[in-house]
Amino acid sequence: MASHRVFLTTTAIFLAFVALLLVYDDFYFTSEKMTATSPIPLEVTLSSEISSESILGSAKLRITLKNTSPHEISLLRWSSPLDSSVPAIGVVSFMSTKTGAKAPCLDMKINHRLPPEGYFSVDDESIVHIPANGKVENVVEFNEPKVALVKGEEYRAKAAGFWMGVWVNESGKGVKKLVMGEEMRTGEFESNEILVRVSSEDQAELR
């Protein structure tokens, strides 16, 4: 009976050790993989545009994504500065220079359906391609009800968020599909900060 208890105890200790070893190996492998794929050669820049105002005020910003690498980049638009819903998802924030308060925003959380095949085709509408050392730009208007900017207020505008998927074509070969997994990079992004002054007249002044 005693030998049976010793056997069970020894077996339990062994299994616990194996489990810890597997967890450690998995964590180590994941950390190494993330370290190897973490650099994302994309630079986000906000610049000024002029926009007519609506009742609560509006502002128009030019959002530029620059590829700082010598390789073509494919970017998943979701939750990025190039998301078609960028004014409503809170990627760009507006902080009042007077009160320090953030301008009200819908802060929508959008659920996207991942492709069941486990990859995106290169011509998927959710993918944008940026050539080596090239850039893409998008002019976006921020107004109610997506974000409420008040006439006469001055704001500090800045973009920040998380890249959901970036592929860097280091091989230079033609790519037909963008696989989710080790080839896909993710990480945080942050832009410069600009002052946005929403005038009390019929124009929004930005600088």
PDB file of C-alpha atoms in Angstrom:
ATOM      1  CA  MET A   1       0.000   0.000   0.000  1.00  0.00           C
ATOM      2  CA  ALA A   2       2.824   2.332   0.966  1.00  0.00           C
ATOM      3  CA  SER A   3       4.702   1.500  -2.219  1.00  0.00           C
ATOM      4  CA  HIS A   4       1.545   2.280  -4.216  1.00  0.00           C
ATOM      5  CA  ARG A   5       1.311   5.747  -2.606  1.00  0.00           C
ATOM      6  CA  VAL A   6       5.010   6.360  -3.325  1.00  0.00           C
ATOM      7  CA  PHE A   7       4.446   5.382  -6.960  1.00  0.00           C
ATOM      8  CA  LEU A   8       1.501   7.759  -7.292  1.00  0.00           C
ATOM      9  CA  THR A   9       3.440  10.598  -5.653  1.00  0.00           C
ATOM     10  CA  THR A  10       6.458  10.038  -7.900  1.00  0.00           C
ATOM     11  CA  THR A  11       4.228   9.921 -10.979  1.00  0.00           C
ATOM     12  CA  ALA A  12       2.476  13.167  -9.993  1.00  0.00           C
ATOM     13  CA  ILE A  13       5.817  14.944  -9.449  1.00  0.00           C
ATOM     14  CA  PHE A  14       7.095  13.705 -12.807  1.00  0.00           C
ATOM     15  CA  LEU A  15       3.969  14.844 -14.662  1.00  0.00           C
ATOM     16  CA  ALA A  16       4.109  18.250 -12.987  1.00  0.00           C
ATOM     17  CA  PHE A  17       7.754  18.604 -14.027  1.00  0.00           C
ATOM     18  CA  VAL A  18       6.935  17.668 -17.629  1.00  0.00           C
ATOM     19  CA  ALA A  19       4.060  20.173 -17.677  1.00  0.00           C
ATOM     20  CA  LEU A  20       6.292  22.971 -16.390  1.00  0.00           C
ATOM     21  CA  LEU A  21       8.942  22.064 -18.959  1.00  0.00           C
ATOM     22  CA  LEU A  22       6.406  22.195 -21.786  1.00  0.00           C
ATOM     23  CA  VAL A  23       5.048  25.565 -20.620  1.00  0.00           C
ATOM     24  CA  TYR A  24       8.577  26.964 -20.370  1.00  0.00           C
ATOM     25  CA  ASP A  25       9.532  25.667 -23.818  1.00  0.00           C
ATOM     26  CA  ASP A  26       6.345  27.095 -25.341  1.00  0.00           C
ATOM     27  CA  PHE A  27       6.876  30.478 -23.670  1.00  0.00           C
ATOM     28  CA  TYR A  28      10.529  30.552 -24.722  1.00  0.00           C
ATOM     29  CA  PHE A  29       9.708  29.625 -28.309  1.00  0.00           C
ATOM     30  CA  THR A  30       6.926  32.223 -28.497  1.00  0.00           C
ATOM     31  CA  SER A  31       9.189  34.926 -27.059  1.00  0.00           C
ATOM     32  CA  GLU A  32      11.933  34.094 -29.522  1.00  0.00           C
ATOM     33  CA  LYS A  33       9.459  34.148 -32.410  1.00  0.00           C
ATOM     34  CA  MET A  34       8.015  37.503 -31.345  1.00  0.00           C
ATOM     35  CA  THR A  35      11.498  38.988 -30.930  1.00  0.00           C
ATOM     36  CA  ALA A  36      12.463  37.794 -34.394  1.00  0.00           C
ATOM     37  CA  THR A  37       9.361  39.247 -36.075  1.00  0.00           C
ATOM     38  CA  SER A  38       8.691  42.342 -33.974  1.00  0.00           C
ATOM     39  CA  PRO A  39      10.387  45.095 -36.049  1.00  0.00           C
ATOM     40  CA  ILE A  40       7.752  46.742 -38.218  1.00  0.00           C
ATOM     41  CA  PRO A  41       9.235  49.257 -40.688  1.00  0.00           C
ATOM     42  CA  LEU A  42       6.207  51.534 -40.860  1.00  0.00           C
ATOM     43  CA  GLU A  43       6.122  55.193 -39.868  1.00  0.00           C
ATOM     44  CA  VAL A  44       2.794  56.916 -39.171  1.00  0.00           C
ATOM     45  CA  THR A  45       2.532  60.683 -39.680  1.00  0.00           C
ATOM     46  CA  LEU A  46      -0.359  63.105 -39.211  1.00  0.00           C
ATOM     47  CA  SER A  47      -0.432  66.405 -41.074  1.00  0.00           C
ATOM     48  CA  SER A  48      -2.885  69.244 -41.510  1.00  0.00           C
ATOM     49  CA  GLU A  49      -5.687  69.743 -43.983  1.00  0.00           C
ATOM     50  CA  ILE A  50      -8.391  72.405 -44.161  1.00  0.00           C
ATOM     51  CA  SER A  51     -11.990  71.356 -43.662  1.00  0.00           C
ATOM     52  CA  SER A  52     -15.384  73.006 -43.514  1.00  0.00           C
ATOM     53  CA  GLU A  53     -17.155  72.579 -40.195  1.00  0.00           C
ATOM     54  CA  SER A  54     -20.396  70.963 -39.217  1.00  0.00           C
ATOM     55  CA  ILE A  55     -22.562  71.886 -36.208  1.00  0.00           C
ATOM     56  CA  LEU A  56     -20.183  70.591 -33.547  1.00  0.00           C
ATOM     57  CA  GLY A  57     -17.073  71.141 -35.625  1.00  0.00           C
ATOM     58  CA  SER A  58     -14.915  68.887 -37.756  1.00  0.00           C
ATOM     59  CA  ALA A  59     -11.295  68.447 -38.747  1.00  0.00           C
ATOM     60  CA  LYS A  60      -9.638  66.866 -41.737  1.00  0.00           C
ATOM     61  CA  LEU A  61      -6.282  65.112 -41.318  1.00  0.00           C
ATOM     62  CA  ARG A  62      -3.859  63.610 -43.786  1.00  0.00           C
ATOM     63  CA  ILE A  63      -2.620  60.253 -42.516  1.00  0.00           C
ATOM     64  CA  THR A  64       0.610  59.003 -44.098  1.00  0.00           C
ATOM     65  CA  LEU A  65       2.137  55.554 -43.747  1.00  0.00           C
ATOM     66  CA  LYS A  66       5.743  55.343 -44.905  1.00  0.00           C
ATOM     67  CA  ASN A  67       7.517  52.081 -45.583  1.00  0.00           C
ATOM     68  CA  THR A  68      11.038  52.596 -44.220  1.00  0.00           C
ATOM     69  CA  SER A  69      12.354  49.276 -45.533  1.00  0.00           C
ATOM     70  CA  PRO A  70      13.776  48.250 -48.936  1.00  0.00           C
ATOM     71  CA  HIS A  71      11.051  45.588 -49.221  1.00  0.00           C
ATOM     72  CA  GLU A  72       7.393  45.739 -50.180  1.00  0.00           C
ATOM     73  CA  ILE A  73       4.995  45.660 -47.232  1.00  0.00           C
ATOM     74  CA  SER A  74       1.472  44.258 -47.136  1.00  0.00           C
ATOM     75  CA  LEU A  75      -0.699  45.652 -44.359  1.00  0.00           C
ATOM     76  CA  LEU A  76      -3.983  44.454 -42.891  1.00  0.00           C
ATOM     77  CA  ARG A  77      -6.161  47.568 -42.658  1.00  0.00           C
ATOM     78  CA  TRP A  78      -8.114  46.411 -39.596  1.00  0.00           C
ATOM     79  CA  SER A  79      -7.685  48.820 -36.641  1.00  0.00           C
ATOM     80  CA  SER A  80      -4.879  50.610 -38.481  1.00  0.00           C
ATOM     81  CA  PRO A  81      -4.751  54.291 -39.523  1.00  0.00           C
ATOM     82  CA  LEU A  82      -5.998  53.098 -42.933  1.00  0.00           C
ATOM     83  CA  ASP A  83      -9.107  51.432 -41.515  1.00  0.00           C
ATOM     84  CA  SER A  84     -12.187  52.760 -43.328  1.00  0.00           C
ATOM     85  CA  SER A  85     -13.783  53.369 -39.915  1.00  0.00           C
ATOM     86  CA  VAL A  86     -10.758  55.132 -38.401  1.00  0.00           C
ATOM     87  CA  PRO A  87     -12.700  58.195 -37.076  1.00  0.00           C
ATOM     88  CA  ALA A  88     -15.064  55.939 -35.114  1.00  0.00           C
ATOM     89  CA  ILE A  89     -12.622  53.417 -33.630  1.00  0.00           C
ATOM     90  CA  GLY A  90     -10.498  55.829 -31.610  1.00  0.00           C
ATOM     91  CA  VAL A  91      -7.191  55.241 -33.400  1.00  0.00           C
ATOM     92  CA  VAL A  92      -6.779  59.019 -33.635  1.00  0.00           C
ATOM     93  CA  SER A  93      -7.438  60.844 -30.379  1.00  0.00           C
ATOM     94  CA  PHE A  94      -8.099  64.551 -29.848  1.00  0.00           C
ATOM     95  CA  MET A  95      -7.128  66.007 -26.457  1.00  0.00           C
ATOM     96  CA  SER A  96      -8.277  69.526 -25.578  1.00  0.00           C
ATOM     97  CA  THR A  97      -5.335  71.818 -24.828  1.00  0.00           C
ATOM     98  CA  LYS A  98      -7.614  73.830 -22.557  1.00  0.00           C
ATOM     99  CA  THR A  99      -9.143  71.120 -20.373  1.00  0.00           C
ATOM    100  CA  GLY A 100      -6.991  68.070 -21.087  1.00  0.00           C
ATOM    101  CA  ALA A 101     -10.181  66.126 -21.815  1.00  0.00           C
ATOM    102  CA  LYS A 102     -10.439  63.723 -24.728  1.00  0.00           C
ATOM    103  CA  ALA A 103     -13.006  64.598 -27.384  1.00  0.00           C
ATOM    104  CA  PRO A 104     -15.936  62.147 -27.205  1.00  0.00           C
ATOM    105  CA  CYS A 105     -15.597  59.328 -29.730  1.00  0.00           C
ATOM    106  CA  LEU A 106     -17.736  56.319 -30.566  1.00  0.00           C
ATOM    107  CA  ASP A 107     -14.749  54.017 -29.852  1.00  0.00           C
ATOM    108  CA  MET A 108     -16.405  51.255 -31.833  1.00  0.00           C
ATOM    109  CA  LYS A 109     -15.128  47.703 -31.451  1.00  0.00           C
ATOM    110  CA  ILE A 110     -15.485  46.016 -34.818  1.00  0.00           C
ATOM    111  CA  ASN A 111     -15.424  42.235 -35.112  1.00  0.00           C
ATOM    112  CA  HIS A 112     -13.786  41.025 -38.297  1.00  0.00           C
ATOM    113  CA  ARG A 113     -14.107  37.559 -39.755  1.00  0.00           C
ATOM    114  CA  LEU A 114     -10.771  35.846 -40.316  1.00  0.00           C
ATOM    115  CA  PRO A 115     -10.441  33.873 -43.550  1.00  0.00           C
ATOM    116  CA  PRO A 116     -11.125  30.191 -42.800  1.00  0.00           C
ATOM    117  CA  GLU A 117      -8.227  29.193 -45.066  1.00  0.00           C
ATOM    118  CA  GLY A 118      -5.785  30.815 -42.645  1.00  0.00           C
ATOM    119  CA  TYR A 119      -4.491  33.340 -45.151  1.00  0.00           C
ATOM    120  CA  PHE A 120      -5.443  36.492 -47.079  1.00  0.00           C
ATOM    121  CA  SER A 121      -5.177  36.701 -50.836  1.00  0.00           C
ATOM    122  CA  VAL A 122      -2.946  39.537 -52.021  1.00  0.00           C
ATOM    123  CA  ASP A 123      -5.897  41.260 -53.700  1.00  0.00           C
ATOM    124  CA  ASP A 124      -8.148  41.099 -50.623  1.00  0.00           C
ATOM    125  CA  GLU A 125      -9.823  44.482 -50.030  1.00  0.00           C
ATOM    126  CA  SER A 126      -8.609  44.388 -46.412  1.00  0.00           C
ATOM    127  CA  ILE A 127      -4.982  44.408 -47.572  1.00  0.00           C
ATOM    128  CA  VAL A 128      -3.007  47.443 -48.719  1.00  0.00           C
ATOM    129  CA  HIS A 129       0.408  47.192 -50.343  1.00  0.00           C
ATOM    130  CA  ILE A 130       3.172  49.739 -49.765  1.00  0.00           C
ATOM    131  CA  PRO A 131       6.168  49.599 -52.116  1.00  0.00           C
ATOM    132  CA  ALA A 132       9.745  49.567 -50.883  1.00  0.00           C
ATOM    133  CA  ASN A 133      10.622  52.980 -49.406  1.00  0.00           C
ATOM    134  CA  GLY A 134       7.203  54.152 -50.567  1.00  0.00           C
ATOM    135  CA  LYS A 135       4.171  55.558 -48.822  1.00  0.00           C
ATOM    136  CA  VAL A 136       0.381  55.644 -48.874  1.00  0.00           C
ATOM    137  CA  GLU A 137      -1.791  58.556 -47.784  1.00  0.00           C
ATOM    138  CA  ASN A 138      -5.379  58.950 -46.784  1.00  0.00           C
ATOM    139  CA  VAL A 139      -7.280  62.157 -46.014  1.00  0.00           C
ATOM    140  CA  VAL A 140      -9.876  61.566 -43.305  1.00  0.00           C
ATOM    141  CA  GLU A 141     -12.537  63.870 -41.900  1.00  0.00           C
ATOM    142  CA  PHE A 142     -13.336  63.645 -38.199  1.00  0.00           C
ATOM    143  CA  ASN A 143     -16.776  64.900 -37.216  1.00  0.00           C
ATOM    144  CA  GLU A 144     -19.888  63.985 -35.275  1.00  0.00           C
ATOM    145  CA  PRO A 145     -21.265  61.516 -34.469  1.00  0.00           C
ATOM    146  CA  LYS A 146     -17.995  59.588 -34.833  1.00  0.00           C
ATOM    147  CA  VAL A 147     -15.987  62.170 -32.889  1.00  0.00           C
ATOM    148  CA  ALA A 148     -17.272  65.461 -31.450  1.00  0.00           C
ATOM    149  CA  LEU A 149     -14.968  68.447 -31.927  1.00  0.00           C
ATOM    150  CA  VAL A 150     -16.200  71.737 -30.492  1.00  0.00           C
ATOM    151  CA  LYS A 151     -15.908  75.040 -32.342  1.00  0.00           C
ATOM    152  CA  GLY A 152     -13.297  77.341 -30.882  1.00  0.00           C
ATOM    153  CA  GLU A 153     -11.397  74.483 -29.173  1.00  0.00           C
ATOM    154  CA  GLU A 154      -7.784  73.528 -29.805  1.00  0.00           C
ATOM    155  CA  TYR A 155      -6.768  69.857 -29.672  1.00  0.00           C
ATOM    156  CA  ARG A 156      -3.646  67.727 -29.677  1.00  0.00           C
ATOM    157  CA  ALA A 157      -4.221  65.003 -32.258  1.00  0.00           C
ATOM    158  CA  LYS A 158      -2.262  61.766 -32.260  1.00  0.00           C
ATOM    159  CA  ALA A 159      -2.655  58.276 -33.725  1.00  0.00           C
ATOM    160  CA  ALA A 160      -1.836  55.208 -31.672  1.00  0.00           C
ATOM    161  CA  GLY A 161      -2.822  51.563 -31.775  1.00  0.00           C
ATOM    162  CA  PHE A 162      -1.788  48.053 -32.723  1.00  0.00           C
ATOM    163  CA  TRP A 163      -0.895  46.606 -36.109  1.00  0.00           C
ATOM    164  CA  MET A 164      -3.128  43.565 -36.606  1.00  0.00           C
ATOM    165  CA  GLY A 165      -1.035  42.156 -39.419  1.00  0.00           C
ATOM    166  CA  VAL A 166       2.024  43.200 -41.418  1.00  0.00           C
ATOM    167  CA  TRP A 167       3.938  41.138 -43.970  1.00  0.00           C
ATOM    168  CA  VAL A 168       7.399  42.228 -45.172  1.00  0.00           C
ATOM    169  CA  ASN A 169       8.362  40.623 -48.485  1.00  0.00           C
ATOM    170  CA  GLU A 170      12.056  40.217 -47.745  1.00  0.00           C
ATOM    171  CA  SER A 171      12.464  37.532 -50.418  1.00  0.00           C
ATOM    172  CA  GLY A 172      11.409  39.891 -53.207  1.00  0.00           C
ATOM    173  CA  LYS A 173       9.493  37.062 -54.869  1.00  0.00           C
ATOM    174  CA  GLY A 174       5.919  37.270 -56.065  1.00  0.00           C
ATOM    175  CA  VAL A 175       3.425  36.524 -53.300  1.00  0.00           C
ATOM    176  CA  LYS A 176      -0.025  35.036 -53.901  1.00  0.00           C
ATOM    177  CA  LYS A 177      -1.232  34.686 -50.315  1.00  0.00           C
ATOM    178  CA  LEU A 178      -0.467  36.238 -46.945  1.00  0.00           C
ATOM    179  CA  VAL A 179      -0.391  33.557 -44.273  1.00  0.00           C
ATOM    180  CA  MET A 180      -1.398  34.257 -40.689  1.00  0.00           C
ATOM    181  CA  GLY A 181       1.276  32.922 -38.349  1.00  0.00           C
ATOM    182  CA  GLU A 182       5.032  33.217 -38.156  1.00  0.00           C
ATOM    183  CA  GLU A 183       5.245  35.252 -41.369  1.00  0.00           C
ATOM    184  CA  MET A 184       2.833  37.883 -40.023  1.00  0.00           C
ATOM    185  CA  ARG A 185       4.110  40.660 -37.772  1.00  0.00           C
ATOM    186  CA  THR A 186       2.125  42.542 -35.155  1.00  0.00           C
ATOM    187  CA  GLY A 187       2.991  45.390 -32.817  1.00  0.00           C
ATOM    188  CA  GLU A 188       2.161  48.845 -31.571  1.00  0.00           C
ATOM    189  CA  PHE A 189       2.300  52.067 -33.559  1.00  0.00           C
ATOM    190  CA  GLU A 190       2.324  55.735 -32.626  1.00  0.00           C
ATOM    191  CA  SER A 191       2.355  58.863 -34.760  1.00  0.00           C
ATOM    192  CA  ASN A 192       3.605  62.375 -34.273  1.00  0.00           C
ATOM    193  CA  GLU A 193       1.357  64.859 -32.466  1.00  0.00           C
ATOM    194  CA  ILE A 194      -0.130  67.931 -34.146  1.00  0.00           C
ATOM    195  CA  LEU A 195      -2.238  70.841 -32.944  1.00  0.00           C
ATOM    196  CA  VAL A 196      -5.731  71.093 -34.384  1.00  0.00           C
ATOM    197  CA  ARG A 197      -7.602  74.340 -33.855  1.00  0.00           C
ATOM    198  CA  VAL A 198     -11.287  74.187 -34.745  1.00  0.00           C
ATOM    199  CA  SER A 199     -12.262  77.748 -35.478  1.00  0.00           C
ATOM    200  CA  SER A 200     -15.581  79.287 -34.505  1.00  0.00           C
ATOM    201  CA  GLU A 201     -16.105  80.335 -38.124  1.00  0.00           C
ATOM    202  CA  ASP A 202     -16.654  78.178 -41.191  1.00  0.00           C
ATOM    203  CA  GLN A 203     -13.200  76.648 -41.316  1.00  0.00           C
ATOM    204  CA  ALA A 204     -11.088  74.357 -39.159  1.00  0.00           C
ATOM    205  CA  GLU A 205      -7.544  75.601 -38.871  1.00  0.00           C
ATOM    206  CA  LEU A 206      -4.834  72.998 -38.394  1.00  0.00           C
ATOM    207  CA  ARG A 207      -1.121  73.282 -37.952  1.00  0.00           C
TER     208      ARG A 207
END
